[in-house]
Coordinates of C-alpha atoms in Angstrom, one line a residue:
X1 CA 15.0 7.2 -4.6
X2 CA 17.3 6.2 -7.7
X3 CA 20.4 8.2 -6.6
X4 CA 20.3 6.3 -3.0
X5 CA 20.7 3.4 -5.2
X6 CA 23.7 4.8 -7.2
X7 CA 25.3 6.3 -4.1
X8 CA 25.4 2.5 -2.5
X9 CA 26.5 1.0 -5.9
X10 CA 29.3 3.8 -6.1
X11 CA 30.4 3.2 -2.4
X12 CA 30.6 -0.6 -2.7
X13 CA 32.7 -0.3 -6.1
X14 CA 35.0 2.3 -4.3
X15 CA 35.5 -0.4 -1.6
X16 CA 36.3 -3.0 -3.9
X17 CA 38.9 -1.0 -5.8
X18 CA 40.4 0.3 -2.7
X19 CA 40.3 -3.1 -1.4
X20 CA 42.6 -4.5 -4.7
X21 CA 44.5 -1.3 -4.8
X22 CA 45.9 -2.1 -1.2
X23 CA 46.1 -5.9 -1.5
X24 CA 47.1 -6.4 -5.2
X25 CA 51.3 -6.0 -6.2
X26 CA 52.3 -3.0 -7.5
X27 CA 56.2 -2.4 -8.5
X28 CA 58.3 0.7 -8.1
X29 CA 61.8 1.7 -9.6
X30 CA 63.8 3.1 -6.9
X31 CA 67.0 3.9 -5.3
X32 CA 67.9 2.6 -2.0
X33 CA 69.2 4.9 0.2
X34 CA 69.3 3.5 3.9
X35 CA 67.5 0.9 6.1
X36 CA 66.9 1.4 9.8
X37 CA 64.9 -0.7 12.4
X38 CA 62.1 1.3 14.8
X39 CA 59.6 0.3 17.5
X40 CA 56.4 1.1 16.5
X41 CA 53.1 1.3 18.7
X42 CA 50.5 -0.7 17.4
X43 CA 47.8 0.0 20.0
X44 CA 45.5 2.0 18.0
X45 CA 43.1 1.2 14.9
X46 CA 46.1 1.8 12.5
X47 CA 47.0 -1.7 13.6
X48 CA 45.2 -3.1 10.6
X49 CA 48.1 -1.4 8.3
X50 CA 50.7 -3.6 10.0
X51 CA 51.2 -7.2 9.4
X52 CA 50.4 -9.9 12.1
X53 CA 52.8 -12.9 10.9
X54 CA 52.2 -14.8 14.2
X55 CA 49.9 -15.0 17.2
X56 CA 52.4 -13.8 19.6
X57 CA 53.0 -10.7 17.7
X58 CA 48.9 -10.1 17.3
X59 CA 49.3 -9.7 21.3
X60 CA 52.1 -6.8 21.4
X61 CA 51.2 -3.4 21.8
X62 CA 54.5 -2.7 20.2
X63 CA 57.2 -4.3 18.1
X64 CA 60.6 -3.4 16.0
X65 CA 59.9 -3.0 12.5
X66 CA 62.8 -2.7 9.9
X67 CA 62.3 0.1 7.1
X68 CA 63.6 0.8 3.5
X69 CA 64.2 4.1 2.5
X70 CA 64.3 4.9 -1.3
X71 CA 63.8 7.6 -3.8
X72 CA 62.2 7.4 -7.1
X73 CA 63.5 8.3 -10.3
X74 CA 61.7 12.2 -10.2
X75 CA 63.4 12.5 -6.8
X76 CA 60.4 11.7 -4.4
X77 CA 61.2 10.1 -1.5
X78 CA 59.4 6.6 -0.5
X79 CA 59.6 4.5 2.7
X80 CA 58.6 0.9 2.8
X81 CA 58.0 -1.5 5.8
X82 CA 59.8 -4.8 5.8
X83 CA 57.3 -7.1 7.5
X84 CA 56.5 -11.2 7.2
X85 CA 53.2 -12.0 6.2
X86 CA 53.3 -15.2 7.2
X87 CA 49.8 -17.2 6.7
X88 CA 47.8 -14.3 7.1
X89 CA 46.3 -11.8 4.4
X90 CA 47.4 -10.8 1.9
X91 CA 48.3 -14.2 1.0
X92 CA 52.4 -13.3 -0.1
X93 CA 53.6 -16.0 2.2
X94 CA 56.2 -13.9 2.8
X95 CA 58.9 -15.5 5.6
X96 CA 61.9 -13.9 4.3
X97 CA 62.6 -10.5 6.0
X98 CA 66.0 -11.0 7.1
X99 CA 67.3 -11.8 3.7
X100 CA 65.2 -8.9 2.0
X101 CA 66.8 -6.6 4.9
X102 CA 69.9 -7.8 4.0
X103 CA 69.4 -7.6 -0.3
X104 CA 68.2 -3.9 0.5
X105 CA 71.5 -2.9 2.6
X106 CA 73.5 -4.5 -0.1
X107 CA 71.8 -2.4 -2.9
X108 CA 72.0 1.1 -1.1
X109 CA 73.9 3.6 -3.7
X110 CA 74.3 7.2 -3.9
X111 CA 73.1 9.8 -6.4
X112 CA 76.3 10.1 -7.9
X113 CA 76.4 6.1 -8.7
X114 CA 72.7 4.9 -8.7
X115 CA 71.9 1.5 -8.4
X116 CA 68.3 0.9 -9.5
X117 CA 66.1 -1.8 -8.3
X118 CA 62.8 -3.1 -8.5
X119 CA 60.4 -3.5 -5.3
X120 CA 57.6 -5.6 -5.5
X121 CA 55.1 -4.5 -2.5
X122 CA 51.7 -4.0 -1.5
X123 CA 49.7 -1.5 0.7
X124 CA 49.8 2.4 1.0
X125 CA 52.3 5.0 1.9
X126 CA 50.5 7.9 4.2
X127 CA 52.0 10.1 6.5
X128 CA 48.3 10.8 7.8
X129 CA 47.8 7.5 8.8
X130 CA 51.6 6.5 9.4
X131 CA 51.0 3.7 6.9
X132 CA 53.7 2.2 4.8
X133 CA 54.2 -0.1 1.7
X134 CA 55.3 -3.5 2.6
X135 CA 58.3 -4.8 0.4
X136 CA 57.8 -8.5 -0.8
X137 CA 60.8 -8.6 -3.0
X138 CA 63.6 -6.6 -4.5
X139 CA 65.4 -7.4 -8.0
X140 CA 67.8 -5.3 -9.9
X141 CA 67.0 -3.0 -12.9
X142 CA 68.5 -2.1 -15.9
X143 CA 67.9 1.6 -15.5
X144 CA 65.1 3.8 -13.7
X145 CA 62.6 3.2 -16.8
X146 CA 63.3 -0.5 -16.3
X147 CA 59.4 -1.1 -14.6
X148 CA 58.1 -4.4 -15.6
X149 CA 54.5 -5.1 -16.9
X150 CA 52.5 -6.1 -13.9
X151 CA 51.2 -9.5 -14.9
X152 CA 50.1 -10.8 -11.5
X153 CA 47.6 -7.9 -10.9
X154 CA 46.4 -7.9 -14.6
X155 CA 46.0 -11.9 -14.4
X156 CA 43.9 -11.6 -11.0
X157 CA 42.0 -8.7 -12.4
X158 CA 41.2 -10.3 -15.6
X159 CA 39.9 -13.6 -13.5
X160 CA 37.8 -11.8 -11.2
X161 CA 36.2 -9.8 -13.8
X162 CA 35.5 -13.2 -15.7
X163 CA 34.2 -14.5 -12.3
X164 CA 31.8 -11.3 -11.5
X165 CA 30.7 -11.7 -15.2
X166 CA 29.6 -15.2 -14.8
X167 CA 28.0 -14.9 -11.5
X168 CA 26.2 -11.9 -13.1
X169 CA 25.0 -13.9 -16.0
X170 CA 23.6 -16.7 -13.7
X171 CA 22.0 -14.5 -11.3
X172 CA 20.4 -12.5 -14.1
X173 CA 19.3 -15.7 -15.7
X174 CA 18.0 -17.1 -12.8
X175 CA 16.0 -14.1 -12.0
X176 CA 14.5 -14.1 -15.6
X177 CA 13.7 -18.0 -15.3
X178 CA 12.6 -18.4 -11.9
X179 CA 11.8 -15.0 -9.9
X180 CA 10.3 -13.3 -13.0
X181 CA 7.6 -16.1 -13.3
X182 CA 7.2 -16.3 -9.6
X183 CA 6.5 -12.4 -9.3
X184 CA 3.9 -12.5 -12.3
X185 CA 2.0 -15.5 -10.6
X186 CA 1.8 -13.3 -7.5
X187 CA 0.8 -10.2 -9.6
X188 CA -1.9 -12.2 -11.3
X189 CA -3.2 -13.8 -8.0
X190 CA -3.4 -10.2 -6.8
X191 CA -5.6 -9.0 -9.6
X192 CA -7.7 -12.0 -9.5
X193 CA -8.5 -11.4 -5.7
X194 CA -9.1 -8.0 -6.7
X195 CA -11.6 -9.0 -9.3
X196 CA -13.3 -11.4 -6.9
X197 CA -13.5 -8.8 -4.5
X198 CA -15.2 -6.3 -6.9
X199 CA -17.7 -8.9 -8.0
X200 CA -18.5 -9.4 -4.9
X201 CA -18.9 -5.8 -3.6
X202 CA -21.3 -5.4 -6.9
X203 CA -23.3 -8.4 -5.9
X204 CA -23.7 -6.9 -2.5
X205 CA -24.5 -3.1 -3.7
X206 CA -27.3 -5.0 -5.9
X207 CA -28.8 -6.9 -3.1
X208 CA -28.9 -4.1 -0.9
X209 CA -30.4 -2.2 -3.6
X210 CA -33.1 -4.8 -4.2
X211 CA -33.7 -4.4 -0.3
X212 CA -33.9 -1.0 -0.3

């Protein structure tokens, strides 16, 4: 049964890792080539990959979504959506979709005269699931290699690791000081009860032996 335990542990950490990878901010250095707006259907299970910035949009089956088309330094294409997160999860508190759309249009450049920008985003790009990372901010980049150190994600991961370690240590200490003695007392009680039953059984056997 040990392998079942490790399977559940692996699934748990895969879920945690996927959640953090989707939610935490990431940086891309890209060249913006176009922006456009498209009406998207939001009626199936893939709705969870789209923002719900207000209660009115949560009830809609489709809505207009802004997109930013870009090219990475290696030539790969990437498309971002541009949606407000509002007060919902993840907590980026983004309310400036219109301003970001304007900044993206202003940063459009060509292959012959590239203008590189850094786009902070969260989420995944999946053609199968039709999901797009959500652009949070755009800032100028000195060149295609000007990718900043992601101090935000590093700080959050270090904080989560510290909190997890503190909880683990306290749970282990609680188990050692409180649960283990309790289990030992219960085990001792079972052994004592077993010994008492054995003594009575031997006594009955001796009694029946005398009667016979």
